[in-house]
XYZ file of C-alpha atoms in Angstrom:
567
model
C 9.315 -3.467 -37.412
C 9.725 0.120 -38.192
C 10.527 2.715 -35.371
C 7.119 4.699 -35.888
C 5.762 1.622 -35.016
C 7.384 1.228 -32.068
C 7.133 5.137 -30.788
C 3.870 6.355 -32.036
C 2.583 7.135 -27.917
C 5.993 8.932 -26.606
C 7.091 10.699 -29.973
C 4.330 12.949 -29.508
C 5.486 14.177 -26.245
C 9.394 14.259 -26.707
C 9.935 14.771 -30.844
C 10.633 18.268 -32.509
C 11.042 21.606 -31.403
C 7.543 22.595 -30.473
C 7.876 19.343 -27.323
C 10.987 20.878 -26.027
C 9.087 22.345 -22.875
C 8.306 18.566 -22.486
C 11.915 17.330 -22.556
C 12.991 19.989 -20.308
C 10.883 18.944 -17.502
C 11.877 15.341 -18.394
C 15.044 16.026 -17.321
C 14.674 16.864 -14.215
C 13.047 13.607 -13.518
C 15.901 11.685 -15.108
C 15.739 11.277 -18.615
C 19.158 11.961 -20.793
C 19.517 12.759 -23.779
C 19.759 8.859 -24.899
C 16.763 8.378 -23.286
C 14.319 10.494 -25.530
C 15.299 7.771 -28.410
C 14.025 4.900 -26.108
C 10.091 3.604 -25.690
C 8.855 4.939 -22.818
C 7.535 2.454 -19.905
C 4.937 3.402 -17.113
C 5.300 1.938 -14.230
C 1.874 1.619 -12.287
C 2.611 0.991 -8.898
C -0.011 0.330 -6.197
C 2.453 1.559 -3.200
C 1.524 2.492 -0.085
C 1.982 1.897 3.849
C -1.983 1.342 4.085
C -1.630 -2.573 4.410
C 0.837 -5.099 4.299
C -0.402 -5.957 1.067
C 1.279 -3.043 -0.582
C 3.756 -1.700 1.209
C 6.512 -3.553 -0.671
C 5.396 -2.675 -3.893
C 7.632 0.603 -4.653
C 10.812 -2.131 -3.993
C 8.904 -4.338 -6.869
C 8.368 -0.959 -9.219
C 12.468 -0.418 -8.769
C 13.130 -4.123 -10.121
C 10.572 -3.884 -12.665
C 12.231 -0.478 -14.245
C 15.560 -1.843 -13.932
C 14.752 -4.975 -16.269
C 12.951 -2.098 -18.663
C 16.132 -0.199 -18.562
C 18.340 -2.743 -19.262
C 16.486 -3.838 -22.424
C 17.092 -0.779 -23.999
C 13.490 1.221 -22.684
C 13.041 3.876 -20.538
C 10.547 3.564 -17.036
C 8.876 5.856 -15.802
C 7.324 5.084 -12.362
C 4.003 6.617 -11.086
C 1.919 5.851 -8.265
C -1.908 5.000 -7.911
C -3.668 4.727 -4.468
C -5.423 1.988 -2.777
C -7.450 1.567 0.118
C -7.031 -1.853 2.917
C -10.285 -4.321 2.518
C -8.888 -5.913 5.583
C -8.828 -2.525 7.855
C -12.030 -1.045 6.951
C -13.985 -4.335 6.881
C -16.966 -3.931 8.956
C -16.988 -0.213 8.936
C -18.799 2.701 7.205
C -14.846 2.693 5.313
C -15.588 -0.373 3.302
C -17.942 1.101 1.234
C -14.936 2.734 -0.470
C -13.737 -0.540 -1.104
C -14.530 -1.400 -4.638
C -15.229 1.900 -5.819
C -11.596 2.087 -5.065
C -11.088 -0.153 -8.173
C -13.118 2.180 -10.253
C -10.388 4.601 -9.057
C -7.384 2.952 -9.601
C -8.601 2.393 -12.978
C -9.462 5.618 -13.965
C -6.102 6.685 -12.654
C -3.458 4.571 -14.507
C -5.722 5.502 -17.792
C -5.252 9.334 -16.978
C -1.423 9.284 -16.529
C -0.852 6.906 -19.154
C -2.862 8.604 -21.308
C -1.724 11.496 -20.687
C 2.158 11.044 -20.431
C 2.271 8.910 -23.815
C 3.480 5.489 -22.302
C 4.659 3.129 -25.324
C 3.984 0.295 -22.520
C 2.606 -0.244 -19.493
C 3.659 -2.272 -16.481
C 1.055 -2.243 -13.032
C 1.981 -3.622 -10.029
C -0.849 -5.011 -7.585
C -1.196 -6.456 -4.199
C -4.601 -6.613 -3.232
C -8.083 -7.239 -3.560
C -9.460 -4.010 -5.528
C -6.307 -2.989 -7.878
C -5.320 -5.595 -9.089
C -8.624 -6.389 -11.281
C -8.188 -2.274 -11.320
C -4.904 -2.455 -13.125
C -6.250 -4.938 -15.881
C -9.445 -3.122 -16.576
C -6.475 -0.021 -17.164
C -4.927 -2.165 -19.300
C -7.979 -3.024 -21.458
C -8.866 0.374 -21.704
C -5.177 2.038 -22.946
C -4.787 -1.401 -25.089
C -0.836 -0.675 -25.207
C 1.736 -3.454 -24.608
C 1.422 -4.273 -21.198
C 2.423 -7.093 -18.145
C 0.953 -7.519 -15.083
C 3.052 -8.005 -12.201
C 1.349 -9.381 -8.466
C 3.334 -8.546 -5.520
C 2.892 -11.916 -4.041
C 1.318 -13.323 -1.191
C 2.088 -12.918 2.684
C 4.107 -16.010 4.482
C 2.320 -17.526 7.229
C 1.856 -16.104 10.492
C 2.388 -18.216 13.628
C 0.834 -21.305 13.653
C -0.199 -21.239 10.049
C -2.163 -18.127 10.940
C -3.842 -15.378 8.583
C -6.052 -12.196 8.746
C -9.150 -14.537 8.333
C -7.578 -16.316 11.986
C -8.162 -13.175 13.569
C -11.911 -12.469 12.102
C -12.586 -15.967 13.596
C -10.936 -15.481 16.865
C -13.595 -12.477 16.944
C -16.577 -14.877 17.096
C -14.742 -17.254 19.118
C -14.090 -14.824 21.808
C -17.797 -13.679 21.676
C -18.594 -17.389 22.397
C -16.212 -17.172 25.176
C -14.127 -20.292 23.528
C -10.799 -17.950 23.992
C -9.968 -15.341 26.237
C -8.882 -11.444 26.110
C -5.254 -12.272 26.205
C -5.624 -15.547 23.670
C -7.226 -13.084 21.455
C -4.372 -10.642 21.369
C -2.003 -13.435 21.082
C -3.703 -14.372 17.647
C -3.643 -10.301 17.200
C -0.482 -10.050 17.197
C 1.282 -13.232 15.111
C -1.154 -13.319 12.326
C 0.607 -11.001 9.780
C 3.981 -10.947 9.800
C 5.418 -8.667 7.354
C 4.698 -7.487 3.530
C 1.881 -9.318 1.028
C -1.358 -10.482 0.220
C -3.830 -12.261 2.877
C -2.366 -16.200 2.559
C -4.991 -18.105 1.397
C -7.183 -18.371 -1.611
C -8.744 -15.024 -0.842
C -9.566 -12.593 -3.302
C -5.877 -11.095 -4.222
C -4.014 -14.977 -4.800
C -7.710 -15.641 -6.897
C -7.329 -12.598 -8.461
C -3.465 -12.862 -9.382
C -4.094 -16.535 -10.168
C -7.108 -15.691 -13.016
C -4.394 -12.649 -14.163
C -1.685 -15.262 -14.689
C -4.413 -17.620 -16.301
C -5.838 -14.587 -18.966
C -2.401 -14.245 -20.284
C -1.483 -11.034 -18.935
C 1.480 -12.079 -16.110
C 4.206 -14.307 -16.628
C 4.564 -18.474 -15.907
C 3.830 -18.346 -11.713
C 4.051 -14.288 -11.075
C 0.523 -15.290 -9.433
C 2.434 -17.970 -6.937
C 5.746 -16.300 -5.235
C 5.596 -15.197 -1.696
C 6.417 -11.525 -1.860
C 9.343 -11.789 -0.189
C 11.493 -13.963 -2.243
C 13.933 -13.447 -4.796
C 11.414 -15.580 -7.159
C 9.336 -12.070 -6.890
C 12.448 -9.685 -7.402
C 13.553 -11.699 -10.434
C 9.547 -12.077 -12.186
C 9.554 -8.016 -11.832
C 13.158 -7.789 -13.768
C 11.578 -10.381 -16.442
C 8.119 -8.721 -16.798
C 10.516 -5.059 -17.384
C 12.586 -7.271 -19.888
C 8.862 -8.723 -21.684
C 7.120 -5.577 -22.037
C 9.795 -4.560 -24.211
C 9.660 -7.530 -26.083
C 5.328 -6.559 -26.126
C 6.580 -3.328 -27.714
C 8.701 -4.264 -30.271
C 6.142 -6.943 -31.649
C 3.207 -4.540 -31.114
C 1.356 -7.248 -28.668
C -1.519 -5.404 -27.016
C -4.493 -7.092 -24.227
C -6.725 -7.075 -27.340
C -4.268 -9.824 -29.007
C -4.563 -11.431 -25.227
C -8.164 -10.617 -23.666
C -10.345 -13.183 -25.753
C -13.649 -14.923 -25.064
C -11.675 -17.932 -24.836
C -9.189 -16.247 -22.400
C -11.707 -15.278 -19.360
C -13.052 -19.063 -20.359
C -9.150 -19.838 -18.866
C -9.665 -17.753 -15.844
C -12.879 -18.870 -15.003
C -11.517 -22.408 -15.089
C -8.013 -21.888 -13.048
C -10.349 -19.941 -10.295
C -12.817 -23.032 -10.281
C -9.916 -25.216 -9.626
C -8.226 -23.555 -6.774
C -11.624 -23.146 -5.187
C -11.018 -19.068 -5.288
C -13.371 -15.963 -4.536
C -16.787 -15.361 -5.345
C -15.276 -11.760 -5.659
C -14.053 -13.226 -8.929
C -17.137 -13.125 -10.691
C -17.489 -9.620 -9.813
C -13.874 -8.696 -11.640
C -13.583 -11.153 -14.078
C -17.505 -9.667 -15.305
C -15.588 -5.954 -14.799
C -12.708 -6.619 -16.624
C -14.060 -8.528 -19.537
C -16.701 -5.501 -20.058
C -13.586 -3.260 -20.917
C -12.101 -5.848 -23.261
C -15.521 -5.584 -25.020
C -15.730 -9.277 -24.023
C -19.520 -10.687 -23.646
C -18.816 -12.220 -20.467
C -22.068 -13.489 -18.306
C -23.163 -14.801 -15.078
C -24.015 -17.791 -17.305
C -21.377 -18.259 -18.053
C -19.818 -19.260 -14.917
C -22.392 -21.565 -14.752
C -21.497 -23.520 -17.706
C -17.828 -23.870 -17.377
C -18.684 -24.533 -13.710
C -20.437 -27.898 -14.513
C -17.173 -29.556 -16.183
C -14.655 -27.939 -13.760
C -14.014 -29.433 -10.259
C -12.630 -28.290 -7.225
C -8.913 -29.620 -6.985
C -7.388 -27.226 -4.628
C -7.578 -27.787 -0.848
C -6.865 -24.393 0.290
C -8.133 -21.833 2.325
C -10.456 -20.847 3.531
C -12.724 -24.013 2.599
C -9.448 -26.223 2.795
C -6.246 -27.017 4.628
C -3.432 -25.162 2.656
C -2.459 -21.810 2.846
C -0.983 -20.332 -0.493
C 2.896 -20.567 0.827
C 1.840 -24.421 1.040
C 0.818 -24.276 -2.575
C 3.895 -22.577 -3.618
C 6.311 -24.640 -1.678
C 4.834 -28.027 -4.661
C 5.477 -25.441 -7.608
C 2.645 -23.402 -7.790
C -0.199 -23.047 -10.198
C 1.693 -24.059 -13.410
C 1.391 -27.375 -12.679
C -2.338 -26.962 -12.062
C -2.653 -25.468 -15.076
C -0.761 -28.040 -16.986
C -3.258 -30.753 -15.697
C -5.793 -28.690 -16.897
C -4.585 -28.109 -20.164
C -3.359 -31.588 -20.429
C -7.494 -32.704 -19.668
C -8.972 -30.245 -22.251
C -10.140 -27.493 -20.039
C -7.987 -24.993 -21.496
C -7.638 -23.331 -24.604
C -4.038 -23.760 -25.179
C -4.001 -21.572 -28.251
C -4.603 -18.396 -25.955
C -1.717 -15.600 -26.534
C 0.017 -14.718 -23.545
C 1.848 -12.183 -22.783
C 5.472 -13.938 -23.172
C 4.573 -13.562 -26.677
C 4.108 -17.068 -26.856
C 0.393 -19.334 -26.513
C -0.640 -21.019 -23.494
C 0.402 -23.985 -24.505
C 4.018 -23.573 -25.225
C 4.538 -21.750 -21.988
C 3.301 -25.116 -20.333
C 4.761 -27.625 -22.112
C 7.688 -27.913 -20.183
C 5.882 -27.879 -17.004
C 6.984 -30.606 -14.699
C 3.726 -32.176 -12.635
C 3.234 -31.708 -8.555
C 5.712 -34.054 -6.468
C 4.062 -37.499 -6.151
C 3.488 -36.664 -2.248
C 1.644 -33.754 -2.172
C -2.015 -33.539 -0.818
C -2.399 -29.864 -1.912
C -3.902 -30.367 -5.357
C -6.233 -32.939 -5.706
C -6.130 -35.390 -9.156
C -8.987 -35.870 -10.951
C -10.456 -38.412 -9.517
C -10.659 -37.593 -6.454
C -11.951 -33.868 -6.796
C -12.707 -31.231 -3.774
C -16.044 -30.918 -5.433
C -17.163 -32.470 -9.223
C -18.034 -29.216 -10.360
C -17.651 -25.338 -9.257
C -17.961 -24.474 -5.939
C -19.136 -20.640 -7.480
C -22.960 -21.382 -7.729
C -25.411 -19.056 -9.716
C -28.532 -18.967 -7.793
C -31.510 -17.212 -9.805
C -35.676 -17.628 -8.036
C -38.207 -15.174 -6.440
C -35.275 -13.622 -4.097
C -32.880 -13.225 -6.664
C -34.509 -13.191 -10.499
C -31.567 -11.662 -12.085
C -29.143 -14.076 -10.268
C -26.788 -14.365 -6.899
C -23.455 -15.578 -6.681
C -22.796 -18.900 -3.788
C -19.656 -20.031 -2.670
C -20.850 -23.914 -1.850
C -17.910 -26.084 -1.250
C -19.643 -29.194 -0.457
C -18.376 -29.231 2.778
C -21.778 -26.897 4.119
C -24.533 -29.246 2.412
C -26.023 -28.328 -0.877
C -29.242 -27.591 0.743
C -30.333 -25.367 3.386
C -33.552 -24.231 3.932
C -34.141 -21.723 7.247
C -36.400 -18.713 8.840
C -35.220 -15.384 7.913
C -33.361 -13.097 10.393
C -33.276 -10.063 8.059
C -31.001 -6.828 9.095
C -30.548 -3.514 6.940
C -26.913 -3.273 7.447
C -23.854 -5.485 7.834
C -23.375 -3.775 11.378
C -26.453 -4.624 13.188
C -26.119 -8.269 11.963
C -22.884 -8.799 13.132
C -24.028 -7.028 16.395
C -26.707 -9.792 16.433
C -24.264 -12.693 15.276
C -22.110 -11.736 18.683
C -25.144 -11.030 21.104
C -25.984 -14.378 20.416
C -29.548 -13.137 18.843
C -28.862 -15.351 15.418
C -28.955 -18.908 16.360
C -29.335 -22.606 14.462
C -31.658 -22.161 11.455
C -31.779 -18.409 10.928
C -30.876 -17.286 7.386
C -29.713 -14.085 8.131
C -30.242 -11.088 4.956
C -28.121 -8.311 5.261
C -29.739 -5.399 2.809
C -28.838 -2.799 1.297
C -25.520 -3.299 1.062
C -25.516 -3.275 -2.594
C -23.169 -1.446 -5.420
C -26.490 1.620 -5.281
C -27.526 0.731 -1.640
C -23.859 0.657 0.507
C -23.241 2.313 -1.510
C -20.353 0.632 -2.755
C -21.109 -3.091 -2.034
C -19.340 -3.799 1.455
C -17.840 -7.410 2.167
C -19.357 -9.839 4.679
C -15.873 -11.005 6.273
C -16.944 -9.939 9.853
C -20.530 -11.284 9.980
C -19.653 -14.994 8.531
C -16.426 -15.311 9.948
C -18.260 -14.453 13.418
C -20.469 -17.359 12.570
C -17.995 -19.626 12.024
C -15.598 -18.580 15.107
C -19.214 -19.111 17.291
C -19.203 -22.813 15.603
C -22.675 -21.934 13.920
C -21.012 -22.438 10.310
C -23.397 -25.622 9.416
C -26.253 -24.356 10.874
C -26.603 -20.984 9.852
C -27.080 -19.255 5.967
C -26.284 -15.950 5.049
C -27.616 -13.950 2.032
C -27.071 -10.207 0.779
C -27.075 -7.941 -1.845
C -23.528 -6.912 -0.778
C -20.419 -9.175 -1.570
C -17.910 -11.375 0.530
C -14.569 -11.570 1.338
C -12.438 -14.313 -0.386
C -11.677 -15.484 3.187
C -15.741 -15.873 4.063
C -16.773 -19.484 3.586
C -20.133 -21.264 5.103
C -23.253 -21.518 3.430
C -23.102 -18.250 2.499
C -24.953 -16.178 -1.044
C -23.970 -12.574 -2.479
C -24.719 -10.677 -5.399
C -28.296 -10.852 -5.483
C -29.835 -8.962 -7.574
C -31.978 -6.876 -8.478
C -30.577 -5.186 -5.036
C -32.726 -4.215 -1.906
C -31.931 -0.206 -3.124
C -33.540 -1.019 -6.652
C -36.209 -2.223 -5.197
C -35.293 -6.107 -5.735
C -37.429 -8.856 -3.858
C -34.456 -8.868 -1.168
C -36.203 -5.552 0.173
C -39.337 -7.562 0.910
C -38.015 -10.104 2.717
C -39.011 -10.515 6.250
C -38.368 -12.248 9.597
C -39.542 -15.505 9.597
C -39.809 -16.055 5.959
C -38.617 -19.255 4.663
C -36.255 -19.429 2.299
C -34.597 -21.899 0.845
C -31.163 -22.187 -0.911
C -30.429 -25.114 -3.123
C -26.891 -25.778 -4.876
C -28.473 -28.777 -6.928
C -31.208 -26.992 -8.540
C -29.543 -23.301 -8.858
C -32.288 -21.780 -6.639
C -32.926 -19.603 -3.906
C -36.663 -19.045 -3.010
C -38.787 -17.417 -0.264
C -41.948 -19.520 0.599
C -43.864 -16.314 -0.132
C -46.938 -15.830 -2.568
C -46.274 -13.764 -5.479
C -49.493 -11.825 -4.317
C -48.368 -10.904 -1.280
C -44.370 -10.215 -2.486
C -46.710 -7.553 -4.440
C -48.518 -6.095 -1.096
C -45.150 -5.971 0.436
C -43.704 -4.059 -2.597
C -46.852 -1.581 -2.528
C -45.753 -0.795 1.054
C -42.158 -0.737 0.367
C -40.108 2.336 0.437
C -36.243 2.709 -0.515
C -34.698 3.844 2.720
C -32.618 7.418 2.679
C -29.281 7.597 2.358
C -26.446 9.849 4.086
C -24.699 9.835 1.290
C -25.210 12.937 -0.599
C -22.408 13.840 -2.526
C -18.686 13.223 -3.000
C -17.193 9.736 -4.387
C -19.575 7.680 -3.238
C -22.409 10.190 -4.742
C -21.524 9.760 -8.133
C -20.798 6.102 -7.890
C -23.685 5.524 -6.612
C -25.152 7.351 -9.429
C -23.440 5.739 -12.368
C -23.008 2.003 -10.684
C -24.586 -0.853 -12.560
C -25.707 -3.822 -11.372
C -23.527 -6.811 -9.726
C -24.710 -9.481 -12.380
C -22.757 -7.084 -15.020
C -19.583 -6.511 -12.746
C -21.016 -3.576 -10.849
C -18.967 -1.192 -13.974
C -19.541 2.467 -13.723
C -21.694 3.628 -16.669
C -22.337 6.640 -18.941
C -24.502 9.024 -18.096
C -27.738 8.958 -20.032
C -26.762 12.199 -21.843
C -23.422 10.427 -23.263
C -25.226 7.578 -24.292
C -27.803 9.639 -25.977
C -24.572 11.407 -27.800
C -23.196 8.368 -28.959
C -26.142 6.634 -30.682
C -26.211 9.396 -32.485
């Protein structure tokens, strides 16, 4: 391959006279006179002392440079922000959540961009940037790896973050007491990575490893290990490799490719949170991903994980038998991958499994076929009279596939979970949580505290919950998000009221109110959207250029840039 080939991004900044203001200043940062010859890396890092999940990650963005560096390329590390799901959940904060990832995005695209990277490298460890860093990546279309910074080992007792959002209901049930509380406080997390079950980030860094864009297992090493320290060395040594061959997420990011990630996700019994991304990220591949189409894939893919928070096994558990590779390899093996998917080793799916070697003969972590979690997906579209352009279910089987209840309906996540704990919701409420939507938060909060307060108050089989907002990977229950059209929009959500039945059916893909159409109508001639406080800043012009979360909840063009490219 010729050299222009490989340096048509970073010539422009550091070749002939007129750039030598830009080599001067690239000096001072580091660069030698060698180094001006060399493809340029940037290294995205998600870094910060904000959470656990990503306060390792500038150790990860050294390793990653140093495999760049010794394969002839020059890093450049940069920095992105991101914000703590599990701090801010339940407060006015989590509406920054996933606008966060909106953020992130829009970030790595500016300094890469900008700067004239020849390759890209981002390094995520939770929920919002790591789909972030891949919608980046779809956007700048240069050779690029995706590196996960792994997940967190287990507390005491096998304990997680999702232990102490539990021990919150159980202590408003008055099963545990002040000091058993702060004993569960205080052992959950203990030390750097990702929450440790099959919450959103492992989902998340699983479908990454599944769409091509990681290497073999980056999505299954605890983030402390030397498993992690050496993947970041090999992704630095790959994206070189990317380079040279001219490899891009175009050659990677297929229809056939999100198929792959829909399927590993199904399997491990992941995130409804996945839908969300997976519909985000394929919408900046220019992929013509749909709610649908979970729904089809879903009916030949079961369950075969038994991890949290549904199941048993925490993610250390899973990576203690060999990870997802294996999984994968069954998967494959049972035509339910497409094999001929390029990855980012430069090599197809296929050939990076066929050396695979299967789960030990002992394990109970992964299911076989035959004895499935759950036949088919445990991520159920819903569409009916609440939801006509579709909601998103997590139904493991373990809840029933059928639950039909009076509504207990609330206009914000606080003043249900105020409800859940003053013992106000009780056996056969659905409680609807409004206006908690991408437009309505705005920016779509997570239900963690309200169903996990369920749970710890032992209500889990007896109570629903539905919003227009999302949920946590760690929420489980009988619980439905996404709906849409939203309660802000004016969606049949906003209509619903106390005492309504509704029904929720995982057989038939429904969820209905036992309300006439005629008087949804009266109700809708009376309705009016509610005010907000949110008037301008970040969550102003999200709010105003948010789309809907049956497309991903993407930001949008404005109408006037629309206009000005039809024409």
């Amino acid at each position: 391959m010729e050299e222009k080939q490989l340096r048509r991004y970073s010539r422009v900044v550091v070749d002939g006279v007129a750039q030598a203001p830009s080599r001067a200043m690239l000096r001072a940062v580091g660069f030698e006179e060698k180094d001006f010859a060399k493809p340029q890396v940037g290294i995205a890092s998600t870094w910060s002392m904000i959470t656990p999940c990503n306060m390792h990650l500038d150790d990860l963005a050294r390793e990653a440079a140093s495999g760049v560096d010794q394969s002839d390329g020059k890093a450049v590390i940069f920095n992105t922000i991101t914000v703590s799901d599990g701090i801010s959940m339940g407060t006015e904060g989590m509406r920054y959540s996933l606008v966060s990832r909106e953020i992130i995005a829009d970030s790595i695209e500016a300094v890469t961009g900008a700067q004239g990277f020849d390759g890209v490298i981002t390094i995520g460890g939770c929920d919002k940037n790591m789909p972030a860093c891949v919608m980046a990546l779809a956007r700048i279309n240069r050779p690029s790896i995706f590196v996960y910074g792994g997940t967190i080992k287990p507390g005491a007792g096998r304990r997680d973050i999702v232990s102490v959002f539990e021990a919150v209901g159980a202590h408003a049930a008055g099963n545990i007491s002040d000091q058993q509380l702060l004993e569960v406080e205080q052992t959950a997390i203990p030390g750097p990575g990702a929450c440790g079950g099959m919450y959103t980030a492992n989902t998340m860094a699983s479908a990454i490893e599944a769409l091509g864009l990681s290497l073999g297992n980056s999505s299954a090493q605890e983030a402390v290990s030397s498993s992690k320290i050496e993947d970041c060395r090999r992704a630095g040594a790959a994206v070189m490799n990317l380079i040279e061959r001219n490899i891009r997420p175009s050659d990677i990011l297929t229809f056939e490719a999100f198929e792959n990630a829909m399927t590993v996700v199904i399997a491990l019994g992941g995130s409804t949170n996945a839908v969300l991304h997976l519909l985000a990220m394929a919408n900046e591949a220019s992929v013509a991903l749909s709610l649908d189409d979970f729904e089809r894939v879903g009916k030949r893919v079961p369950v075969l994980a038994d991890v949290k928070p549904s199941g048993k096994y925490l993610m250390s558990e899973l990576i203690a038998i060999g990870g997802i590779q294996p999984l994968m390899k069954r998967l494959l093996d049972k035509g339910l991958l497409h094999g001929d998917c390029l990855t980012v080793t430069g090599k197809t799916m296929a050939e990076n499994l066929s050396d695979v070697d299967d789960y030990p003969a002992e394990q109970t972590v992964v299911r076989g076929f035959d004895k499935p979690i759950k036949a088919d997906s445990h991520l159920v579209v819903l569409y009916g009279n609440v939801a006509p352009d579709g909601a998103v279910a997590k139904i493991s089987g373990k809840e029933g596939l059928r639950f039909v209840g009076r509504a207990r309906v609330y206009p914000s996540e606080e003043l249900a979970l105020q409800a859940i704990l003053d013992g106000i919701v009780a056996a056969g409420d659905v409680v609807v949580i409004r206006y908690e939507g991408p437009r309505g938060g705005p920016g779509m909060r997570e239900m963690l505290s309200p169903t996990s307060a369920i749970m710890g108050k032992g209500l889990g089989a007896d109570v629903a919950l539905i919003t227009d907002g999302r949920f946590s990977g760690g929420s489980h229950g009988f619980v439905v998000g996404h709906v849409t059209p939203e309660a802000a929009l004016g969606g049949p959500i906003a209509l619903l009221e106390d005492g309504d039945q509704i029904t929720i059916d995982a057989q038939d893909k429904r969820i209905d109110v036992n309300v006439s159409d005629d008087e949804l109508a009266r109700r809708r001639d009376r309705w009016q959207r509610p005010k907000s406080n949110v008037t301008r800043g970040t969550l102003a012009k999200y709010r105003a250029m948010v789309g809907t979360a049956s497309e991903g909840a993407v930001t949008v063009a404005p109408e006037w840039e629309k206009n000005a490219s039809e024409t």
